[in-house]
Amino acid sequence: MVIAANRNTTVTVVYNSIEEGDFSGIMQIYSNDPDSRLVNVNVIGSRFAPNYMEFAANDVFILDEQKMDVKLDNYDNINGFQFDIKIPTKKINKITTTVYKPSETVFTPADTGKNLSVECRQVDEQTYRYFCFFLNGGDIPQGKNTIMRLNFTPTEALELGTCTFTISNIKLSTPDFTNKYAGASDIPVAFNVIKKTQEIALSDFPTMTYGDNPFTLPTQTTDGFDIVWNTDNQGVVEIDSYLLSIKRAGTTRIVATQAGGNYYEPLTKEFTLTIAKSMLTVTTDDYFRMEGEANPNFSISYDGFKYEDTMESLIKQPTISTKAKLNSAPGNYEIIISGGLSDCYEFNYINGTLTVIAKEEQTLYITSIPEMTYGDDYYLLPDTTSSGLPLTWSLSDSSVASIEGNKLNIQKAGTTTLTAKQEGDTTHKTFTEVFTVVVKKVMLNVTVQDTLRYEGEKNPEFSLIYEGFVLGENESVLTAEPVTTCDADENSPTGVYDITLSGGKADNYDFNYFNGILTINEKPHLKGDVNEDGYVNINDVVAIINHIAGTTYWRYADVNEDTNVNINDVVAVINIMAGI
């Protein structure tokens, strides 16, 4: 501050209102007098702790109520106060009119002013006076306090910009009846009249899932202006006439816009909308099969398709599998569903169980084929297993035996393999059993007849007797007939000789030989047949003479059996010839 030459000025010294009491200080004044540059002035006085009132109005929309907060910053207990409020005005058709009036609810007390009574009186066209006091002798304690809120109702639409209430004639009352108010005589309380922010009656989208019904969007703001809706991903949702329809699962940005107007701010509100995938339950049934069978065709059922979707709507349809194979042992095997892929569905797989049931064993009541002999009648084979299922019989060598129905017919001696097979059915296992069939050769008894001959003769052809041929066969079926051997020949003396059999061969017969006896006897003698030619004639007479002469020996020369060979024997021959 500069004090002009030869002029007076008033200086007001204000100390901080910390507490009441005396104060003193030194004020230094700098002079342009070269002889006295600095002048110290002692300042002495008394002070009091002032009380302040503060008023605060909020920015409002054009037609909104005004709510003004009233605060006290007091160092005394205040039991009453008053103040005037001048209402803002505007010109309408060149007529000045106030834009607010006190509301029916004049004030709303705060905690510190809850026992406060307020009376409002109109002083003039613009000014209202408020009388505030405690009916029960209470007061407002020292401190900084918001004591109440004044309520004003708009009478006209305000113009955008700054508007001001004016506070004046402030009076405070303390219990000692002093009025200690330190403040301006006219206090402007300014506030801004602003465009109203528009709102939508939708804070956020509800959780939405593919398959939900169309969602109806708000058509207007809360102030009644039409909203324009858009989406940046029409593959996820489609908006038509305020109806949001779901197309598939995914995320999209939804934007609501309203252009605003003279008194309303434009509206742009963005939402992030996520359409969750719907749950699709995929189920397979439980299945049963017998062991050894192929797995059945597993089926899949779906529950949860939305709209007109089918399994063809899936990117990839689920597949079904199991660890059970054709030769898997009896037991339970999980039927597993997996691999489904979709833009719109999560998959809930409900697997099934494949039960492989053990097939029943099949048996035969025979454990072997008894040995048979060539020529035996047929052997009757079982025609079913223990299950009652028909058997199939087969032979490895049909030349040994043949099968007719369930009859095993012998063809020849030998060994062959007989196989019994039953393919099984839905409840019985396949049955296979192999038997060895042995067909023995039949025993053929061969007997050589005992034979008698005379000494000096050749051995006759020995006769064989066969016993044991079967099926009407005879020695013609032998590949080699038995042969006879005997040690005797035509020169062998009388006696008994063995006739031995051997060498017989046959496909179906074994040989049991019964050997014979060859008996060589003396040949029977025709009396007078000296030369043993079978006749009695002159030759026999000559033979006797030669015997007598000693040229030859004839054992039968003693015709008359007198132990001498002489002329009497010749006579005997002649008599035989004569029949005497």
Coordinates of C-alpha atoms in Angstrom, one line a residue:
M1 CA 0.0 0.0 0.0
V2 CA 1.3 3.5 -0.9
I3 CA 0.2 6.6 1.1
A4 CA 0.3 9.7 -1.1
A5 CA 2.2 12.8 0.2
N6 CA 0.2 15.1 2.4
R7 CA -2.6 12.6 2.6
N8 CA -4.2 10.5 5.4
T9 CA -5.3 6.9 5.2
T10 CA -7.0 4.4 7.5
V11 CA -5.3 1.1 8.2
T12 CA -7.3 -1.7 9.6
V13 CA -5.4 -4.4 11.5
V14 CA -7.1 -7.8 11.7
Y15 CA -5.7 -10.6 13.9
N16 CA -6.6 -14.3 13.5
S17 CA -9.7 -15.0 15.6
I18 CA -8.0 -17.6 17.8
E19 CA -9.2 -16.5 21.2
E20 CA -10.5 -13.5 22.9
G21 CA -8.3 -11.0 24.8
D22 CA -5.9 -8.0 24.4
F23 CA -3.5 -7.9 21.6
S24 CA -0.5 -5.6 20.7
G25 CA 1.9 -5.4 17.9
I26 CA 4.2 -3.1 15.9
M27 CA 3.3 -1.7 12.5
Q28 CA 6.3 -0.6 10.4
I29 CA 5.8 2.3 8.0
Y30 CA 8.5 3.0 5.4
S31 CA 8.8 6.7 4.5
N32 CA 10.5 8.5 1.7
D33 CA 11.9 11.0 4.2
P34 CA 15.6 10.5 3.8
D35 CA 16.0 11.4 7.4
S36 CA 13.5 9.0 8.8
R37 CA 13.1 6.0 6.5
L38 CA 11.4 3.6 9.0
V39 CA 8.7 4.5 11.5
N40 CA 7.5 2.0 14.1
V41 CA 4.0 2.4 15.3
N42 CA 2.7 0.5 18.3
V43 CA -0.7 -1.0 17.8
I44 CA -2.6 -1.9 21.0
G45 CA -6.2 -3.1 21.3
S46 CA -8.7 -5.8 22.3
R47 CA -10.2 -8.6 20.2
F48 CA -13.0 -11.1 20.3
A49 CA -13.4 -14.5 18.7
P50 CA -15.9 -13.9 15.8
N51 CA -18.6 -16.3 14.6
Y52 CA -19.0 -17.0 10.9
M53 CA -22.0 -18.2 8.9
E54 CA -21.4 -20.0 5.6
F55 CA -23.9 -20.8 2.9
A56 CA -23.3 -23.2 0.0
A57 CA -25.7 -23.9 -2.9
N58 CA -25.3 -26.8 -5.2
D59 CA -25.3 -26.8 -9.0
V60 CA -28.7 -27.7 -10.3
F61 CA -30.5 -28.7 -13.4
I62 CA -33.0 -26.3 -14.9
L63 CA -36.1 -27.4 -13.0
D64 CA -34.6 -29.1 -10.0
E65 CA -35.0 -28.1 -6.4
Q66 CA -32.2 -26.1 -4.8
K67 CA -30.9 -27.3 -1.5
M68 CA -28.7 -24.8 0.3
D69 CA -26.5 -26.0 3.2
V70 CA -26.2 -23.6 6.2
K71 CA -23.0 -23.9 8.3
L72 CA -21.8 -22.2 11.5
D73 CA -18.1 -21.7 12.5
N74 CA -18.8 -20.4 16.0
Y75 CA -16.7 -19.8 19.1
D76 CA -19.8 -19.1 21.2
N77 CA -22.8 -21.3 21.9
I78 CA -25.5 -20.0 19.5
N79 CA -29.1 -20.3 20.6
G80 CA -30.7 -18.3 17.8
F81 CA -30.0 -16.5 14.5
Q82 CA -31.6 -14.8 11.6
F83 CA -30.8 -13.9 8.0
D84 CA -32.3 -12.7 4.8
I85 CA -32.1 -14.5 1.5
K86 CA -32.7 -12.6 -1.8
I87 CA -34.0 -14.9 -4.5
P88 CA -32.6 -14.8 -8.1
T89 CA -34.8 -13.5 -10.8
K90 CA -35.3 -13.8 -14.6
K91 CA -37.2 -11.7 -17.1
I92 CA -40.1 -13.3 -18.8
N93 CA -41.8 -11.1 -21.4
K94 CA -40.0 -8.1 -19.9
I95 CA -41.4 -8.9 -16.5
T96 CA -38.9 -9.7 -13.7
T97 CA -39.9 -12.7 -11.7
T98 CA -38.3 -14.9 -9.1
V99 CA -37.2 -18.3 -10.1
Y100 CA -37.4 -20.0 -6.6
K101 CA -39.6 -19.9 -3.6
P102 CA -39.1 -21.7 -0.2
S103 CA -40.4 -25.2 -0.4
E104 CA -43.2 -26.5 1.8
T105 CA -40.6 -28.2 3.8
V106 CA -38.6 -25.1 4.5
F107 CA -35.6 -26.8 5.9
T108 CA -34.1 -30.1 6.8
P109 CA -32.2 -30.1 10.1
A110 CA -28.8 -31.7 10.6
D111 CA -27.9 -33.5 13.8
T112 CA -26.7 -30.3 15.4
G113 CA -29.9 -28.5 14.5
K114 CA -32.4 -31.2 15.2
N115 CA -34.2 -29.2 17.9
L116 CA -34.1 -26.0 15.8
S117 CA -37.3 -24.2 14.9
V118 CA -37.3 -22.2 11.6
E119 CA -39.9 -19.6 10.6
C120 CA -39.7 -18.1 7.1
R121 CA -41.4 -14.7 6.3
Q122 CA -41.5 -12.9 2.9
V123 CA -40.0 -9.4 3.3
D124 CA -40.5 -8.3 -0.3
E125 CA -41.0 -9.8 -3.8
Q126 CA -37.5 -11.2 -3.8
T127 CA -36.5 -11.4 -0.1
Y128 CA -37.3 -14.0 2.6
R129 CA -36.3 -13.7 6.2
Y130 CA -35.5 -16.8 8.3
F131 CA -35.9 -16.8 12.1
C132 CA -34.1 -19.7 13.7
F133 CA -34.2 -20.5 17.4
F134 CA -34.4 -23.3 19.9
L135 CA -37.8 -23.8 21.5
N136 CA -36.4 -25.8 24.5
G137 CA -33.6 -23.5 25.3
G138 CA -31.0 -25.5 23.5
D139 CA -28.1 -24.0 21.5
I140 CA -25.5 -24.9 18.9
P141 CA -22.2 -25.8 20.5
Q142 CA -18.9 -24.4 19.5
G143 CA -17.3 -25.8 16.4
K144 CA -17.8 -26.1 12.7
N145 CA -21.2 -27.5 12.0
T146 CA -23.7 -28.0 9.2
I147 CA -26.9 -27.1 11.0
M148 CA -29.5 -27.4 8.3
R149 CA -30.4 -27.5 4.7
L150 CA -32.8 -24.9 3.1
N151 CA -35.1 -26.2 0.4
F152 CA -36.3 -24.1 -2.6
T153 CA -38.8 -25.0 -5.2
P154 CA -38.3 -23.7 -8.8
T155 CA -41.1 -21.5 -10.1
E156 CA -39.6 -21.0 -13.6
A157 CA -37.1 -22.8 -15.7
L158 CA -33.8 -21.2 -15.1
E159 CA -31.4 -20.2 -17.9
L160 CA -28.1 -22.0 -18.2
G161 CA -25.3 -20.3 -16.5
T162 CA -24.5 -18.8 -13.1
C163 CA -27.3 -17.9 -10.7
T164 CA -26.8 -16.2 -7.3
F165 CA -28.7 -16.0 -4.0
T166 CA -27.7 -13.0 -1.7
I167 CA -27.5 -13.5 2.0
S168 CA -27.8 -10.4 4.3
N169 CA -28.9 -9.1 7.7
I170 CA -27.2 -11.9 9.5
K171 CA -27.7 -11.8 13.3
L172 CA -26.5 -14.3 15.9
S173 CA -27.7 -14.7 19.4
T174 CA -25.6 -16.0 22.3
P175 CA -26.7 -16.8 25.8
D176 CA -25.0 -13.5 27.0
F177 CA -27.1 -11.6 24.3
T178 CA -24.0 -10.4 22.4
N179 CA -23.9 -10.4 18.6
K180 CA -20.5 -11.5 17.4
Y181 CA -20.8 -12.0 13.7
A182 CA -17.7 -11.3 11.5
G183 CA -18.7 -11.4 7.9
A184 CA -19.7 -9.4 4.9
S185 CA -23.0 -7.6 5.0
D186 CA -24.1 -9.2 1.7
I187 CA -22.9 -12.7 1.0
P188 CA -23.4 -14.0 -2.6
V189 CA -24.1 -17.6 -2.9
A190 CA -23.5 -18.6 -6.5
F191 CA -24.4 -21.8 -8.2
N192 CA -24.5 -23.1 -11.8
V193 CA -27.6 -24.0 -13.7
I194 CA -26.5 -26.8 -15.9
K195 CA -27.9 -29.1 -18.5
K196 CA -29.4 -32.2 -17.0
T197 CA -27.6 -35.4 -17.4
Q198 CA -29.8 -38.0 -18.9
E199 CA -30.1 -41.5 -17.5
I200 CA -31.3 -44.8 -18.6
A201 CA -33.3 -47.1 -16.4
L202 CA -30.7 -49.8 -17.1
S203 CA -27.6 -49.9 -15.0
D204 CA -26.3 -53.0 -16.7
F205 CA -27.6 -56.0 -18.7
P206 CA -28.6 -59.0 -16.7
T207 CA -26.7 -62.2 -17.2
M208 CA -27.8 -63.5 -20.5
T209 CA -27.4 -67.0 -22.0
Y210 CA -27.8 -68.3 -25.5
G211 CA -31.3 -69.4 -25.9
D212 CA -32.8 -66.6 -23.7
N213 CA -35.9 -64.9 -24.9
P214 CA -35.5 -61.5 -26.6
F215 CA -34.6 -58.7 -24.2
T216 CA -36.7 -55.5 -24.3
L217 CA -34.5 -52.4 -24.2
P218 CA -35.6 -49.1 -22.6
T219 CA -37.1 -47.0 -25.3
Q220 CA -36.6 -43.6 -23.6
T221 CA -34.3 -42.0 -21.1
T222 CA -35.7 -41.3 -17.6
D223 CA -36.6 -37.8 -18.9
G224 CA -38.6 -39.2 -21.8
F225 CA -36.3 -38.9 -24.8
D226 CA -36.1 -41.7 -27.4
I227 CA -32.9 -43.8 -27.2
V228 CA -31.0 -45.1 -30.2
W229 CA -29.4 -48.6 -29.6
N230 CA -26.5 -50.1 -31.6
T231 CA -24.3 -53.1 -31.4
D232 CA -20.8 -53.6 -32.9
N233 CA -21.3 -57.3 -33.4
Q234 CA -24.5 -58.3 -35.1
G235 CA -23.3 -61.9 -35.2
V236 CA -23.8 -62.0 -31.4
V237 CA -27.0 -60.0 -31.0
E238 CA -29.5 -58.2 -33.3
I239 CA -31.4 -55.1 -32.2
D240 CA -34.7 -54.4 -33.9
S241 CA -37.3 -51.9 -32.5
Y242 CA -35.9 -52.0 -29.0
L243 CA -35.9 -55.8 -29.0
L244 CA -32.5 -57.4 -28.5
S245 CA -32.4 -60.9 -29.9
I246 CA -29.5 -63.3 -29.3
K247 CA -27.8 -64.9 -32.3
R248 CA -25.0 -66.8 -30.7
A249 CA -22.7 -66.8 -27.7
G250 CA -20.0 -64.2 -27.5
T251 CA -19.2 -60.6 -26.4
T252 CA -20.5 -57.4 -28.0
R253 CA -20.5 -53.7 -27.2
I254 CA -23.9 -52.2 -26.9
V255 CA -24.2 -48.4 -27.2
A256 CA -27.2 -46.3 -26.2
T257 CA -27.2 -42.7 -27.5
Q258 CA -29.6 -39.7 -27.2
A259 CA -28.8 -36.5 -28.9
G260 CA -29.9 -34.3 -25.9
G261 CA -31.5 -30.8 -26.3
N262 CA -31.6 -27.3 -24.9
Y263 CA -31.7 -28.4 -21.3
Y264 CA -30.3 -31.9 -21.5
E265 CA -26.8 -33.2 -22.1
P266 CA -26.4 -35.8 -24.9
L267 CA -26.3 -39.3 -23.7
T268 CA -23.8 -42.0 -24.6
K269 CA -23.8 -45.1 -22.5
E270 CA -21.8 -48.2 -23.4
F271 CA -22.4 -51.7 -22.1
T272 CA -20.3 -54.8 -22.6
L273 CA -22.7 -57.6 -23.1
T274 CA -21.5 -61.2 -22.9
I275 CA -23.8 -63.9 -24.0
A276 CA -22.9 -67.1 -22.2
K277 CA -23.0 -70.4 -23.9
S278 CA -26.0 -72.5 -23.1
M279 CA -25.5 -75.9 -21.5
L280 CA -26.2 -78.8 -23.8
T281 CA -26.6 -82.1 -22.1
V282 CA -25.4 -85.0 -24.2
T283 CA -26.4 -88.5 -22.9
T284 CA -25.8 -92.0 -23.9
D285 CA -27.7 -95.0 -22.5
D286 CA -26.4 -98.0 -20.7
Y287 CA -25.8 -101.0 -23.0
F288 CA -25.4 -104.8 -22.5
R289 CA -23.8 -107.3 -24.7
M290 CA -22.5 -110.8 -24.5
E291 CA -18.7 -111.4 -24.6
G292 CA -17.3 -112.1 -28.0
E293 CA -20.0 -110.0 -29.7
A294 CA -19.3 -106.7 -31.4
N295 CA -20.2 -103.6 -29.5
P296 CA -23.7 -102.3 -30.3
N297 CA -24.2 -99.1 -32.1
F298 CA -24.2 -96.5 -29.3
S299 CA -26.7 -93.7 -29.7
I300 CA -26.5 -90.1 -28.4
S301 CA -29.4 -88.0 -27.2
Y302 CA -29.4 -84.2 -26.7
D303 CA -31.2 -82.1 -24.3
G304 CA -31.0 -78.3 -24.3
F305 CA -31.0 -77.2 -27.9
K306 CA -32.3 -73.7 -28.2
Y307 CA -34.4 -72.0 -30.8
E308 CA -34.5 -74.3 -33.8
D309 CA -31.0 -75.8 -33.4
T310 CA -30.2 -79.4 -34.0
M311 CA -27.1 -81.5 -33.8
E312 CA -26.3 -80.3 -37.3
S313 CA -25.9 -76.8 -35.8
L314 CA -22.8 -77.9 -33.9
I315 CA -19.4 -77.1 -35.3
K316 CA -18.3 -80.6 -34.4
Q317 CA -20.7 -83.3 -33.1
P318 CA -19.6 -85.3 -30.0
T319 CA -18.3 -88.8 -30.6
I320 CA -18.7 -91.9 -28.5
S321 CA -16.1 -94.5 -27.6
T322 CA -15.3 -97.3 -25.1
K323 CA -12.3 -99.4 -24.3
A324 CA -14.3 -102.6 -24.7
K325 CA -13.2 -104.5 -27.8
L326 CA -14.6 -107.7 -29.5
N327 CA -12.4 -109.9 -27.3
S328 CA -12.7 -107.9 -24.1
A329 CA -13.3 -109.8 -20.9
P330 CA -16.7 -109.6 -19.1
G331 CA -17.1 -106.5 -17.0
N332 CA -18.2 -102.9 -17.0
Y333 CA -16.7 -100.5 -19.5
E334 CA -17.4 -96.7 -19.5
I335 CA -19.0 -95.4 -22.7
I336 CA -17.3 -92.0 -23.1
I337 CA -18.8 -89.0 -25.0
S338 CA -16.3 -86.3 -26.0
G339 CA -15.2 -83.9 -28.7
G340 CA -18.2 -81.7 -29.2
L341 CA -17.5 -78.1 -30.4
S342 CA -20.0 -75.2 -30.6
D343 CA -20.0 -71.4 -30.6
C344 CA -23.2 -71.5 -28.6
Y345 CA -23.1 -74.5 -26.3
E346 CA -21.1 -75.8 -23.4
F347 CA -21.3 -79.6 -23.2
N348 CA -22.5 -81.6 -20.2
Y349 CA -21.6 -85.2 -21.0
I350 CA -23.4 -88.0 -19.2
N351 CA -21.5 -91.1 -20.0
G352 CA -23.0 -94.6 -20.0
T353 CA -21.8 -98.1 -19.1
L354 CA -21.4 -101.0 -21.4
T355 CA -21.7 -104.3 -19.5
V356 CA -20.1 -107.2 -21.2
I357 CA -21.8 -110.3 -19.9
A358 CA -20.0 -113.6 -19.7
K359 CA -21.3 -116.3 -22.0
E360 CA -22.2 -119.7 -20.6
E361 CA -19.8 -122.5 -21.2
Q362 CA -21.0 -125.4 -23.3
T363 CA -20.1 -129.0 -22.6
L364 CA -20.6 -132.5 -24.0
Y365 CA -21.6 -135.6 -22.0
I366 CA -18.8 -137.5 -23.6
T367 CA -15.1 -136.9 -23.0
S368 CA -13.7 -139.4 -25.5
I369 CA -14.6 -141.7 -28.4
P370 CA -14.2 -145.3 -27.4
E371 CA -11.9 -147.5 -29.5
M372 CA -13.7 -149.2 -32.3
T373 CA -12.9 -152.1 -34.5
Y374 CA -13.4 -152.4 -38.2
G375 CA -16.7 -154.0 -38.7
D376 CA -18.4 -152.4 -35.7
D377 CA -21.7 -150.8 -36.1
Y378 CA -21.9 -147.0 -36.1
Y379 CA -21.2 -144.9 -33.0
L380 CA -24.0 -142.5 -32.1
L381 CA -22.6 -139.1 -31.4
P382 CA -24.3 -136.3 -29.3
D383 CA -26.3 -134.0 -31.5
T384 CA -26.4 -131.1 -29.1
T385 CA -24.2 -129.6 -26.4
S386 CA -25.3 -129.1 -22.8
S387 CA -27.1 -125.9 -23.9
G388 CA -29.3 -127.8 -26.4
L389 CA -27.6 -126.1 -29.3
P390 CA -26.9 -128.3 -32.3
L391 CA -23.5 -129.7 -32.9
T392 CA -21.5 -129.9 -36.1
W393 CA -19.1 -132.8 -36.5
S394 CA -16.2 -133.0 -38.9
L395 CA -13.4 -135.5 -39.6
S396 CA -9.8 -134.9 -40.7
D397 CA -9.7 -138.2 -42.7
S398 CA -13.0 -139.3 -44.1
S399 CA -11.5 -142.5 -45.5
V400 CA -11.3 -143.9 -41.9
A401 CA -14.8 -142.9 -40.9
S402 CA -17.7 -140.9 -42.2
I403 CA -20.5 -138.9 -40.5
E404 CA -24.1 -139.3 -41.4
G405 CA -26.2 -137.0 -39.2
N406 CA -24.9 -137.8 -35.7
K407 CA -23.8 -141.3 -36.7
L408 CA -20.1 -142.1 -36.9
N409 CA -19.6 -144.8 -39.5
I410 CA -16.4 -146.8 -39.8
Q411 CA -14.8 -147.0 -43.2
K412 CA -11.6 -148.7 -42.5
A413 CA -9.0 -149.2 -39.8
G414 CA -6.9 -146.3 -38.9
T415 CA -6.8 -143.0 -36.9
T416 CA -8.5 -139.7 -37.6
T417 CA -9.4 -136.5 -35.8
L418 CA -13.1 -135.9 -35.0
T419 CA -14.0 -132.3 -34.2
A420 CA -17.2 -131.2 -32.5
K421 CA -18.1 -127.5 -33.0
Q422 CA -21.0 -125.3 -31.8
E423 CA -20.9 -121.6 -32.8
G424 CA -22.7 -120.5 -29.7
D425 CA -25.4 -117.9 -29.5
T426 CA -26.2 -114.7 -27.7
T427 CA -25.8 -116.4 -24.3
H428 CA -23.4 -119.3 -24.9
K429 CA -19.7 -119.4 -25.8
T430 CA -18.4 -121.1 -28.9
F431 CA -17.7 -124.7 -28.2
T432 CA -15.0 -126.7 -29.9
E433 CA -13.6 -130.1 -28.8
V434 CA -11.3 -132.5 -30.7
F435 CA -11.4 -136.2 -30.3
T436 CA -9.2 -138.9 -31.6
V437 CA -11.0 -141.8 -33.3
V438 CA -9.1 -145.1 -33.4
V439 CA -10.4 -147.9 -35.6
K440 CA -8.6 -151.1 -34.9
K441 CA -8.1 -153.9 -37.4
V442 CA -10.4 -156.8 -36.8
M443 CA -8.8 -160.1 -35.9
L444 CA -8.9 -162.7 -38.7
N445 CA -8.3 -166.3 -37.6
V446 CA -6.5 -168.3 -40.3
T447 CA -6.3 -172.1 -39.8
V448 CA -4.4 -174.5 -42.0
Q449 CA -6.1 -177.8 -42.2
D450 CA -4.2 -180.8 -40.9
T451 CA -3.1 -182.9 -44.0
L452 CA -2.3 -186.6 -44.6
R453 CA -0.2 -187.9 -47.4
Y454 CA 1.8 -191.0 -48.2
E455 CA 5.5 -191.1 -48.2
G456 CA 7.0 -190.4 -51.5
E457 CA 4.3 -188.0 -52.5
K458 CA 4.7 -184.3 -53.0
N459 CA 3.1 -182.1 -50.4
P460 CA -0.4 -181.2 -51.4
E461 CA -1.7 -177.6 -51.5
F462 CA -2.7 -176.9 -48.0
S463 CA -6.2 -175.7 -47.3
L464 CA -6.8 -172.5 -45.3
I465 CA -9.8 -171.8 -43.3
Y466 CA -10.7 -168.1 -42.5
E467 CA -12.8 -167.1 -39.6
G468 CA -13.6 -163.5 -38.7
F469 CA -14.3 -161.7 -41.9
V470 CA -16.8 -158.9 -41.4
L471 CA -19.3 -157.0 -43.5
G472 CA -19.6 -160.0 -45.8
E473 CA -16.0 -159.8 -46.9
N474 CA -13.7 -162.7 -47.9
E475 CA -10.1 -163.3 -48.7
S476 CA -10.4 -161.2 -51.7
V477 CA -10.0 -158.1 -49.6
L478 CA -6.6 -159.3 -48.4
T479 CA -3.6 -157.5 -49.9
A480 CA -1.5 -160.7 -49.4
E481 CA -2.9 -164.1 -48.4
P482 CA -1.1 -166.0 -45.8
V483 CA 1.4 -168.7 -47.1
T484 CA 2.1 -172.1 -45.7
T485 CA 5.5 -173.6 -45.2
C486 CA 6.4 -177.2 -44.2
D487 CA 9.8 -178.9 -43.8
A488 CA 8.5 -182.2 -45.4
D489 CA 9.0 -182.9 -49.1
E490 CA 8.4 -185.9 -51.2
N491 CA 11.5 -187.6 -50.0
S492 CA 10.6 -187.1 -46.3
P493 CA 10.0 -190.3 -44.4
T494 CA 6.8 -191.0 -42.7
G495 CA 6.1 -188.9 -39.7
V496 CA 4.5 -185.7 -38.5
Y497 CA 5.5 -182.3 -39.8
D498 CA 4.3 -178.7 -38.8
I499 CA 2.5 -176.7 -41.4
T500 CA 3.3 -173.0 -40.5
L501 CA 1.3 -170.0 -41.6
S502 CA 2.7 -166.4 -42.2
G503 CA 2.8 -163.4 -44.6
G504 CA -0.8 -162.5 -44.6
K505 CA -1.5 -158.7 -45.2
A506 CA -4.7 -156.7 -45.0
D507 CA -5.8 -153.1 -44.4
N508 CA -8.5 -153.9 -42.0
Y509 CA -7.4 -157.3 -40.5
D510 CA -4.8 -158.5 -38.2
F511 CA -4.0 -162.2 -38.5
N512 CA -4.2 -164.9 -35.9
Y513 CA -2.6 -168.0 -37.3
F514 CA -3.4 -171.6 -36.3
N515 CA -0.8 -173.9 -37.8
G516 CA -1.5 -177.4 -39.0
I517 CA 0.1 -180.8 -39.1
L518 CA 1.2 -182.8 -42.2
T519 CA 1.2 -186.5 -41.5
I520 CA 3.2 -188.7 -43.9
N521 CA 2.1 -192.3 -43.8
E522 CA 3.2 -195.3 -45.7
K523 CA 1.4 -195.5 -48.9
P524 CA -1.2 -198.4 -48.9
H525 CA 0.2 -201.6 -50.9
L526 CA -1.6 -203.4 -53.7
K527 CA -0.7 -207.1 -53.1
G528 CA 1.4 -208.4 -56.0
D529 CA 2.3 -204.8 -57.2
V530 CA 6.0 -205.4 -56.7
N531 CA 7.1 -202.4 -58.7
E532 CA 4.5 -200.2 -57.0
D533 CA 3.1 -198.8 -60.2
G534 CA -0.4 -199.5 -59.0
Y535 CA -1.0 -202.5 -61.2
V536 CA -0.4 -206.2 -60.9
N537 CA 0.9 -207.5 -64.1
I538 CA 3.9 -209.2 -65.8
N539 CA 6.1 -206.3 -64.8
D540 CA 5.7 -207.4 -61.3
V541 CA 6.9 -210.9 -62.2
V542 CA 10.0 -209.4 -63.8
A543 CA 10.6 -207.3 -60.7
I544 CA 10.6 -210.4 -58.5
I545 CA 13.0 -212.1 -60.9
N546 CA 15.3 -209.1 -60.8
H547 CA 15.1 -209.0 -57.1
I548 CA 16.0 -212.7 -56.9
A549 CA 18.8 -212.1 -59.3
G550 CA 20.0 -209.3 -57.1
T551 CA 19.9 -206.6 -59.8
T552 CA 17.3 -204.5 -58.0
Y553 CA 15.6 -204.3 -54.7
W554 CA 11.8 -204.3 -54.3
R555 CA 10.5 -204.2 -50.8
Y556 CA 7.2 -205.8 -51.8
A557 CA 8.9 -208.7 -53.7
D558 CA 7.9 -211.1 -50.9
V559 CA 4.4 -211.4 -52.3
N560 CA 3.4 -214.5 -50.3
E561 CA 4.9 -213.0 -47.2
D562 CA 7.0 -216.0 -46.3
T563 CA 10.0 -213.9 -45.6
N564 CA 11.7 -215.2 -48.7
V565 CA 11.7 -214.0 -52.2
N566 CA 11.7 -216.9 -54.5
I567 CA 9.8 -218.5 -57.3
N568 CA 6.8 -218.9 -55.0
D569 CA 6.4 -215.2 -55.0
V570 CA 6.2 -215.3 -58.9
V571 CA 3.5 -217.9 -58.6
A572 CA 1.7 -215.7 -56.2
V573 CA 1.7 -212.8 -58.6
I574 CA 0.5 -215.0 -61.4
N575 CA -2.3 -216.2 -59.2
I576 CA -3.3 -212.7 -58.3
M577 CA -3.3 -211.9 -62.0
A578 CA -5.5 -214.9 -62.6
G579 CA -7.7 -213.9 -59.7
I580 CA -7.0 -217.0 -57.8

